[in-house]
Coordinates of C-alpha atoms and ligand atoms in Angstrom, one line a residue:
X1 CA 103.1 -10.7 45.9
X2 CA 100.8 -11.7 43.2
X3 CA 101.4 -9.6 40.2
X4 CA 98.0 -10.4 38.7
X5 CA 95.7 -9.2 41.4
X6 CA 92.8 -11.1 40.1
X7 CA 92.2 -13.3 37.2
X8 CA 92.8 -11.8 33.8
X9 CA 90.5 -13.0 31.1
X10 CA 90.6 -12.8 27.4
X11 CA 87.2 -14.2 27.0
X12 CA 84.4 -11.8 27.6
X13 CA 81.0 -13.5 27.6
X14 CA 80.7 -17.2 27.8
X15 CA 83.8 -17.3 29.9
X16 CA 81.7 -16.1 32.8
X17 CA 80.0 -19.5 32.7
X18 CA 83.1 -21.3 33.7
X19 CA 85.0 -18.9 35.9
X20 CA 84.2 -20.1 39.3
X21 CA 83.8 -23.3 41.2
X22 CA 80.6 -22.0 42.8
X23 CA 78.9 -21.8 39.4
X24 CA 77.1 -24.6 37.7
X25 CA 79.3 -25.1 34.7
X26 CA 77.6 -24.9 31.4
X27 CA 79.9 -26.1 28.6
X28 CA 80.4 -24.0 25.6
X29 CA 79.6 -25.7 22.4
X30 CA 82.6 -27.0 20.4
X31 CA 84.0 -24.6 18.0
X32 CA 82.9 -21.5 19.7
X33 CA 85.6 -19.0 19.1
X34 CA 87.1 -17.2 22.1
X35 CA 85.7 -13.6 22.1
X36 CA 88.1 -10.8 23.0
X37 CA 87.7 -7.1 23.3
X38 CA 89.3 -7.0 19.9
X39 CA 91.6 -4.1 19.3
X40 CA 89.4 -1.4 20.7
X41 CA 91.7 0.4 23.1
X42 CA 89.0 1.9 25.3
X43 CA 87.6 -1.5 26.2
X44 CA 89.3 -3.2 29.2
X45 CA 89.8 -6.9 29.6
X46 CA 87.1 -8.6 31.7
X47 CA 88.3 -9.6 35.1
X48 CA 86.2 -11.5 37.6
X49 CA 86.5 -11.5 41.3
X50 CA 84.7 -13.6 44.0
X51 CA 85.3 -15.1 47.4
X52 CA 88.6 -16.8 46.6
X53 CA 90.3 -13.6 45.4
X54 CA 88.5 -10.5 46.7
X55 CA 91.2 -9.7 49.2
X56 CA 93.5 -9.0 46.2
X57 CA 91.4 -6.2 44.9
X58 CA 93.6 -3.1 45.4
X59 CA 90.8 -1.0 46.7
X60 CA 90.1 -3.5 49.4
X61 CA 93.4 -2.7 51.1
X62 CA 92.0 0.3 52.9
X63 CA 89.1 -1.5 54.5
X64 CA 89.3 -3.1 58.0
X65 CA 90.0 -6.8 58.4
X66 CA 86.8 -7.3 60.4
X67 CA 84.8 -6.3 57.3
X68 CA 86.7 -8.6 55.1
X69 CA 86.1 -11.4 57.5
X70 CA 82.4 -10.6 57.4
X71 CA 82.4 -10.9 53.7
X72 CA 84.1 -14.2 53.9
X73 CA 81.5 -15.5 56.4
X74 CA 78.4 -14.3 54.6
X75 CA 79.7 -15.4 51.2
X76 CA 79.8 -19.0 52.4
X77 CA 76.0 -18.8 52.3
X78 CA 75.2 -16.1 49.8
X79 CA 77.5 -16.0 46.8
X80 CA 79.0 -12.9 45.2
X81 CA 80.9 -12.1 42.1
X82 CA 82.0 -8.8 40.7
X83 CA 84.0 -7.6 37.7
X84 CA 86.5 -4.8 37.1
X85 CA 84.0 -2.4 35.6
X86 CA 81.9 -2.5 38.8
X87 CA 85.0 -2.2 40.9
X88 CA 86.6 0.6 39.0
X89 CA 83.7 2.7 37.7
X90 CA 80.7 2.1 39.8
X91 CA 81.7 1.6 43.4
X92 CA 82.7 4.9 45.2
X93 CA 85.5 3.6 47.4
X94 CA 85.7 6.8 49.3
X95 CA 82.3 6.0 50.7
X96 CA 82.8 2.3 51.2
X97 CA 81.7 0.3 53.1
X98 CA 78.5 2.4 53.1
X99 CA 78.5 3.1 49.4
X100 CA 75.3 1.7 48.0
X101 CA 77.1 0.1 45.0
X102 CA 79.5 -1.5 47.5
X103 CA 76.6 -2.9 49.5
X104 CA 75.0 -4.2 46.3
X105 CA 78.2 -6.0 45.4
X106 CA 79.7 -7.4 48.6
X107 CA 77.9 -9.5 51.2
X108 CA 77.2 -7.7 54.4
X109 CA 77.3 -9.1 57.9
X110 CA 73.6 -8.1 58.6
X111 CA 72.4 -10.2 55.7
X112 CA 72.6 -13.3 57.9
X113 CA 70.7 -13.8 61.1
X114 CA 73.1 -13.4 64.0
X115 CA 72.9 -17.2 64.9
X116 CA 73.7 -18.1 61.3
X117 CA 76.5 -15.6 61.2
X118 CA 78.0 -16.9 64.5
X119 CA 77.8 -20.5 63.3
X120 CA 79.7 -19.9 60.1
X121 CA 82.2 -17.5 61.7
X122 CA 83.0 -20.1 64.4
X123 CA 83.6 -22.8 61.7
X124 CA 85.9 -20.5 59.8
X125 CA 87.8 -19.4 63.0
X126 CA 88.3 -23.0 64.0
X127 CA 89.7 -23.9 60.6
X128 CA 86.9 -26.3 59.8
X129 CA 87.3 -28.2 56.5
X130 CA 85.3 -27.3 53.4
X131 CA 82.7 -30.1 53.5
X132 CA 81.7 -29.1 57.1
X133 CA 81.4 -25.4 56.2
X134 CA 79.5 -26.3 53.0
X135 CA 77.1 -28.6 55.0
X136 CA 76.3 -25.8 57.5
X137 CA 75.9 -23.3 54.7
X138 CA 73.5 -25.6 52.8
X139 CA 71.4 -26.0 55.9
X140 CA 71.2 -22.3 56.4
X141 CA 70.3 -21.7 52.8
X142 CA 67.3 -24.0 53.1
X143 CA 66.0 -21.6 55.8
X144 CA 66.3 -18.6 53.4
X145 CA 63.3 -19.6 51.2
X146 CA 65.4 -20.5 48.2
X147 CA 62.5 -21.0 45.8
X148 CA 60.1 -18.1 46.4
X149 CA 56.7 -17.9 44.6
X150 CA 56.8 -21.5 43.6
X151 CA 59.6 -20.6 41.3
X152 CA 60.7 -24.1 40.5
X153 CA 57.6 -26.1 40.8
X154 CA 54.8 -23.9 39.6
X155 CA 54.1 -22.5 36.2
X156 CA 56.2 -24.9 34.2
X157 CA 54.2 -25.5 31.1
X158 CA 53.6 -28.8 29.4
X159 CA 52.9 -29.9 25.9
X160 CA 51.3 -33.2 25.0
X161 CA 51.7 -34.4 28.5
X162 CA 55.4 -33.6 28.6
X163 CA 56.7 -30.9 30.9
X164 CA 58.9 -28.2 29.3
X165 CA 61.9 -27.5 31.5
X166 CA 63.5 -24.1 30.9
X167 CA 60.1 -22.4 30.4
X168 CA 57.6 -20.7 32.7
X169 CA 54.1 -19.7 31.7
X170 CA 52.3 -17.8 34.4
X171 CA 50.7 -14.8 32.8
X172 CA 48.7 -15.4 29.7
X173 CA 50.5 -13.3 27.2
X174 CA 54.1 -14.0 28.2
X175 CA 56.3 -17.1 28.3
X176 CA 59.6 -16.9 30.1
X177 CA 62.4 -18.9 28.5
X178 CA 65.6 -19.8 30.3
X179 CA 68.3 -20.6 27.7
X180 CA 70.7 -23.1 29.1
X181 CA 73.7 -21.1 28.1
X182 CA 72.5 -17.9 29.9
X183 CA 72.1 -19.0 33.5
X184 CA 74.8 -17.0 35.1
X185 CA 75.4 -13.3 35.5
X186 CA 78.2 -10.7 35.3
X187 CA 77.8 -10.0 39.0
X188 CA 75.5 -11.6 41.6
X189 CA 73.4 -8.9 43.1
X190 CA 73.1 -9.6 46.8
X191 CA 69.3 -9.2 46.9
X192 CA 68.6 -11.4 43.9
X193 CA 66.3 -14.4 44.2
X194 CA 68.5 -16.3 41.7
X195 CA 71.1 -16.9 44.4
X196 CA 70.2 -20.6 44.8
X197 CA 71.2 -21.3 41.2
X198 CA 74.6 -19.6 41.7
X199 CA 75.3 -22.1 44.5
X200 CA 74.1 -25.1 42.6
X201 CA 70.9 -25.5 44.6
X202 CA 68.4 -25.0 41.8
X203 CA 69.9 -27.8 39.8
X204 CA 69.2 -25.7 36.8
X205 CA 66.0 -27.6 36.2
X206 CA 65.0 -24.4 34.3
X207 CA 67.7 -24.4 31.7
X208 CA 66.7 -25.2 28.2
X209 CA 68.9 -25.6 25.2
X210 CA 66.2 -26.1 22.7
X211 CA 64.0 -23.6 20.9
X212 CA 62.1 -26.4 19.2
X213 CA 59.8 -27.1 22.1
X214 CA 59.3 -23.4 22.6
X215 CA 58.2 -23.0 19.0
X216 CA 55.8 -26.0 19.4
X217 CA 54.4 -24.5 22.5
X218 CA 53.9 -21.1 20.9
X219 CA 52.1 -22.8 18.0
X220 CA 49.7 -24.4 20.4
X221 CA 49.2 -21.2 22.4
X222 CA 48.2 -18.4 20.2
X223 CA 47.4 -16.3 23.2
X224 CA 51.1 -15.8 23.9
X225 CA 52.4 -12.7 22.3
X226 CA 55.7 -12.2 24.2
X227 CA 58.7 -14.4 24.9
X228 CA 61.0 -13.1 27.6
X229 CA 64.5 -14.5 27.6
X230 CA 65.8 -14.5 31.1
X231 CA 68.4 -16.2 33.3
X232 CA 70.7 -15.5 34.9
X233 CA 71.5 -13.0 32.3
X234 CA 71.1 -14.0 28.7
X235 CA 73.5 -11.2 27.7
X236 CA 76.3 -13.4 29.2
X237 CA 76.0 -15.4 26.0
X238 CA 77.9 -14.7 22.8
X239 CA 75.8 -13.2 20.0
X240 CA 76.2 -16.4 18.2
X241 CA 74.7 -18.5 21.0
X242 CA 71.9 -16.0 21.5
X243 CA 71.2 -16.1 17.8
X244 CA 70.9 -19.9 18.0
X245 CA 67.9 -19.4 20.2
X246 CA 66.3 -16.4 18.6
X247 CA 66.7 -17.1 14.9
X248 CA 64.7 -20.3 14.8
X249 CA 61.9 -18.3 16.6
X250 CA 62.0 -15.6 13.9
X251 CA 62.1 -18.2 11.1
X252 CA 59.2 -20.2 12.5
X253 CA 56.6 -17.8 11.1
X254 CA 54.6 -17.6 14.3
X255 CA 52.0 -14.9 13.8
X256 CA 51.3 -14.6 17.5
X257 CA 54.9 -13.9 18.5
X258 CA 55.0 -10.2 18.4
X259 CA 57.5 -9.2 21.0
X260 CA 60.9 -10.5 22.2
X261 CA 62.1 -9.3 25.5
X262 CA 65.5 -9.9 27.0
X263 CA 66.2 -9.3 30.7
X264 CA 69.6 -8.1 31.5
X265 CA 71.9 -6.3 34.0
X266 CA 74.7 -6.1 31.5
X267 CA 74.1 -2.5 30.4
X268 CA 75.0 -1.5 33.9
X269 CA 77.6 -4.1 34.9
X270 CA 79.4 -4.8 31.7
X271 CA 78.4 -2.3 29.1
X272 CA 81.4 -3.3 26.9
X273 CA 79.2 -6.3 26.0
X274 CA 77.4 -4.0 23.6
X275 CA 80.5 -2.1 22.4
X276 CA 83.1 -4.7 21.6
X277 CA 83.5 -7.0 18.6
X278 CA 80.8 -9.4 19.8
X279 CA 78.7 -6.4 20.5
X280 CA 78.7 -5.7 16.8
X281 CA 77.4 -9.1 16.1
X282 CA 74.8 -8.7 18.9
X283 CA 73.6 -5.4 17.4
X284 CA 73.2 -7.1 14.0
X285 CA 71.1 -9.7 15.7
X286 CA 69.0 -7.0 17.4
X287 CA 68.5 -5.4 14.0
X288 CA 67.4 -8.7 12.5
X289 CA 64.7 -9.0 15.2
X290 CA 63.4 -5.4 14.7
X291 CA 63.6 -5.8 10.9
X292 CA 61.3 -8.8 11.2
X293 CA 58.6 -6.4 12.4
X294 CA 58.7 -7.6 16.0
X295 CA 59.2 -5.4 19.1
X296 CA 62.4 -6.0 20.8
X297 CA 62.6 -4.9 24.5
X298 CA 65.7 -5.0 26.6
X299 CA 64.4 -5.3 30.2
X300 CA 67.3 -3.5 31.8
X301 CA 68.0 -3.6 35.5
X302 CA 69.4 -0.5 37.2
X303 CA 69.3 0.0 40.9
X304 CA 70.9 3.4 41.4
X305 CA 71.2 6.5 39.3
X306 CA 75.0 6.3 39.5
X307 CA 74.8 3.3 37.2
X308 CA 73.7 5.5 34.4
X309 CA 76.8 7.8 34.6
X310 CA 79.7 6.0 33.0
X311 CA 80.3 7.0 29.4
X312 CA 80.4 3.3 28.4
X313 CA 76.9 2.8 29.8
X314 CA 75.5 5.8 27.9
X315 CA 77.3 4.6 24.7
X316 CA 75.9 1.1 25.1
X317 CA 72.3 2.5 25.7
X318 CA 72.6 4.6 22.5
X319 CA 73.9 1.7 20.5
X320 CA 71.1 -0.6 21.6
X321 CA 68.5 2.1 20.8
X322 CA 70.0 2.5 17.3
X323 CA 68.9 -1.0 16.5
X324 CA 65.2 -0.1 17.1
X325 CA 65.1 -1.9 20.4
X326 CA 63.4 -0.3 23.3
X327 CA 65.1 -0.3 26.7
X328 CA 62.6 -0.6 29.6
X329 CA 64.0 -0.3 33.1
X330 CA 63.2 -2.0 36.3
X331 CA 64.6 -2.3 39.8
X332 CA 63.6 -3.5 43.2
X333 CA 63.3 -1.0 46.0
X334 CA 66.1 -1.9 48.4
X335 CA 66.9 -0.7 51.9
X336 CA 70.5 0.5 52.2
X337 CA 70.6 1.0 48.4
X338 CA 67.8 3.1 47.0
X339 CA 65.2 3.7 49.7
X340 CA 65.0 7.4 48.9
X341 CA 62.4 9.1 46.7
X342 CA 64.9 11.7 45.4
X343 CA 67.1 8.9 44.1
X344 CA 64.3 7.2 42.2
X345 CA 63.1 10.5 40.7
X346 CA 66.7 11.1 39.5
X347 CA 67.0 7.6 38.2
X348 CA 63.8 7.7 36.2
X349 CA 64.6 11.2 34.8
X350 CA 68.0 10.2 33.7
X351 CA 66.7 7.0 32.1
X352 CA 64.1 9.1 30.1
X353 CA 66.9 11.5 29.1
X354 CA 68.8 8.6 27.8
X355 CA 65.8 7.3 25.8
X356 CA 64.9 4.5 28.2
X357 CA 61.3 3.8 29.5
X358 CA 60.8 3.3 33.2
X359 CA 58.8 0.1 33.7
X360 CA 58.6 -1.5 37.2
X361 CA 59.5 -0.7 40.7
X362 CA 59.5 -4.0 42.5
X363 CA 59.5 -4.9 46.2
X364 CA 62.4 -7.0 47.3
X365 CA 61.6 -10.7 47.1
X366 CA 61.0 -12.9 50.1
X367 CA 64.2 -14.8 49.8
X368 CA 67.8 -14.8 50.8
X369 CA 68.8 -11.5 52.5
X370 CA 65.2 -10.3 52.4
X371 CA 65.2 -9.0 55.9
X372 CA 68.2 -6.8 55.1
X373 CA 66.8 -5.2 52.0
X374 CA 63.1 -5.2 52.6
X375 CA 61.1 -2.0 52.9
X376 CA 57.6 -2.2 54.5
X377 CA 54.8 -2.0 52.0
X378 CA 53.5 1.3 53.5
X379 CA 56.9 2.9 53.4
X380 CA 57.5 1.6 49.8
X381 CA 54.3 3.2 48.6
X382 CA 55.3 6.5 50.3
X383 CA 58.7 6.4 48.5
X384 CA 57.1 5.5 45.2
X385 CA 54.5 8.3 45.5
X386 CA 57.0 10.9 46.6
X387 CA 59.3 10.0 43.7
X388 CA 56.4 9.9 41.2
X389 CA 55.2 13.3 42.2
X390 CA 58.6 14.8 41.3
X391 CA 58.9 13.7 37.8
X392 CA 57.2 14.6 34.5
X393 CA 54.6 12.4 32.9
X394 CA 57.2 10.9 30.6
X395 CA 58.8 9.2 33.6
X396 CA 55.4 8.0 34.8
X397 CA 55.3 4.9 32.7
X398 CA 56.7 3.2 35.7
X399 CA 54.4 1.1 37.9
X400 CA 54.9 0.0 41.4
X401 CA 55.7 -0.8 44.1
X402 CA 54.9 -4.3 42.9
X403 CA 55.4 -7.7 44.6
X404 CA 56.0 -10.7 42.3
X405 CA 54.1 -13.0 44.6
X406 CA 52.6 -16.5 44.0
X407 CA 49.2 -15.3 42.8
X408 CA 50.7 -12.5 40.6
X409 CA 52.3 -9.1 40.5
X410 CA 50.5 -7.1 43.2
X411 CA 50.8 -3.3 43.3
X412 CA 50.4 -1.3 46.5
X413 CA 48.1 1.5 45.6
X414 CA 48.3 3.2 49.0
X415 CA 46.5 3.7 52.3
X416 CA 43.1 5.1 53.0
X417 CA 40.3 5.0 55.5
X418 CA 37.1 3.1 54.8
X419 CA 34.2 3.1 57.3
X420 CA 36.6 4.3 60.0
X421 CA 39.0 1.5 59.3
X422 CA 42.6 2.1 58.1
X423 CA 43.3 0.0 55.1
X424 CA 45.9 -0.7 52.4
X425 CA 44.6 -0.7 48.9
X426 CA 46.2 -3.1 46.4
X427 CA 45.6 -4.5 42.9
X428 CA 47.0 -7.1 40.6
X429 CA 49.1 -5.8 37.7
X430 CA 49.4 -9.4 36.5
X431 CA 47.6 -12.4 37.9
X432 CA 47.7 -16.2 37.5
X433 CA 44.1 -15.6 36.6
X434 CA 43.8 -12.7 34.2
X435 CA 40.4 -11.8 35.6
X436 CA 42.1 -10.7 38.9
X437 CA 44.0 -7.9 37.1
X438 CA 43.1 -4.3 38.2
X439 CA 40.4 -5.3 40.6
X440 CA 41.1 -3.2 43.7
X441 CA 41.2 -5.1 47.0
X442 CA 41.8 -4.1 50.6
X443 CA 44.0 -5.4 53.4
X444 CA 44.0 -4.4 57.1
X445 CA 46.5 -1.5 57.6
X446 CA 49.9 -2.9 58.6
X447 CA 52.8 -0.6 58.9
X448 CA 55.4 -3.4 59.2
X449 CA 54.2 -5.9 56.6
X450 CA 56.8 -6.4 53.8
X451 CA 55.0 -9.1 51.7
X452 CA 51.6 -10.1 50.6
X453 CA 51.5 -13.2 52.8
X454 CA 51.8 -11.0 55.9
X455 CA 48.6 -9.1 55.1
X456 CA 45.0 -9.8 56.3
X457 CA 41.8 -9.0 54.5
X458 CA 40.5 -5.6 55.7
X459 CA 37.0 -6.3 56.7
X460 CA 37.1 -9.6 58.6
X461 CA 36.8 -11.8 55.5
X462 CA 38.4 -15.2 56.0
X463 CA 40.5 -14.9 52.9
X464 CA 41.4 -12.7 50.0
X465 CA 39.4 -13.3 46.8
X466 CA 42.4 -14.8 45.1
X467 CA 43.1 -17.3 47.9
X468 CA 41.3 -20.1 46.2
X469 CA 42.3 -23.0 48.4
X470 CA 42.4 -21.3 51.8
X471 CA 38.6 -21.7 52.3
X472 CA 38.7 -25.4 51.7
X473 CA 41.4 -26.0 54.4
Ligands
PLP6 C1 56.9 -10.2 35.5 C2 56.6 -11.4 34.8 C3 56.3 -11.5 33.5 C4 56.2 -10.3 32.6 O1 55.1 -9.4 33.1 P1 54.8 -8.1 32.3 O2 53.9 -7.4 33.3 O3 54.2 -8.4 31.0 O4 56.1 -7.4 32.2 C5 56.0 -12.7 32.9 N1 56.1 -13.9 33.6 C6 56.4 -13.8 34.9 C7 56.5 -15.1 35.7 C8 56.7 -12.6 35.6 O5 57.1 -12.6 36.9
SF4_7 S1 69.7 -12.1 37.6 FE1 70.0 -9.9 37.6 S2 69.5 -9.3 39.7 FE2 70.0 -11.5 39.7 S3 72.1 -11.6 40.2 FE3 71.9 -11.7 37.9 S4 72.2 -9.6 37.3 FE4 71.8 -9.5 39.5

């Protein structure tokens, strides 16, 4: 038998960019030293696992073959990747396959429509070759709305007539920046809308290696106060690479740039990133940002209260906070994972206890395995409200449930009855047009709707006020 059950890796961070054939490979710059855990004995080596080696995970041995076959089938379409921290410290194998952290990690049969499942399963059973499987998988993927909310085509800014790949500017105050080196993740969450980029479908049109254009853009747009580094997961980068994006920004002397945000799942999925040798360099970078007088926010992604339990996670949170950075937390509401008010109340409370600030509860995006994870809007509001009622005001910094839809972030405010008509009340938390924000609007009550585009205006209007083009059609 294989004595190395799954790949051992010395390299912790950038290595994740090259560790799988399903990933778009982003080369490390020449001369980048290999990062290791150093000589800190409590930090394990990073080991990655995906479709080609998941059967070798020791904990998998106890699970039925049919389940492993399901993983194999679904993973042809929806990618997955996991590391030893998630396997050893987050998943409760006693409760697998129903354990929420297991479901979050491994593809589930019901994530594919039965016809899609049957097609891929038949190909695998008949021993079809890779190109045939890949062709079928690609065709199925195109049916799964790989680019929701105009992700690729809308909101890409331009400067002097030239488009700026690797940036998105949708809401007035905040520019998203996708550093070319940070376009993968420590694990692929099964609900995530970024799945097309993990299978090479997004062509990484987003990725940008240059901060220069970002600086030029910020100079021309004094209304922008925030830059949000996103990915993938920018925390996959070494401190040195991240610094190569951030330091020029700090040095550019942009008076409007007040806040730097970094989106990440690493606190939960690879907390050692903040604790090992490169973590020292990262903390020094964080300190340089806060010392410059700017607000640094880690937009941390936690889906389940159990992710806050491991000692390494708590240590990582404490360390980040020591730099003056604020950790703000967000998560989608996901059926099978966290569709329970008690769980959200516990998650927000623990986050506040650890010094984090609850920020957004999202609705699961209309892409990929949306049908598997989605919770109807009415139910989502009930869960949010029941959770919100249970926690102190310090946890009530959270806002939701919110859909990141094409016109903006839309919050479900609840149900009511107006003029004898049952309605859903909503509002924009962010809008493509800032004037839309916090203007209440009403949709006809619909208990099954899971997304904005399934709703109808409440009082017979032909369109919602923000549907600018619909009237012209
Ligand atoms: C969510 C989001 C932001 C940030 O919005 P905040 O409400 O300021 O956190 C910025 N750009 C896009 C495209 C977003 O989806
Ligand atoms: S971007 Fe975040 S949610 Fe998506 S796969 Fe990566 S870690 Fe998971």
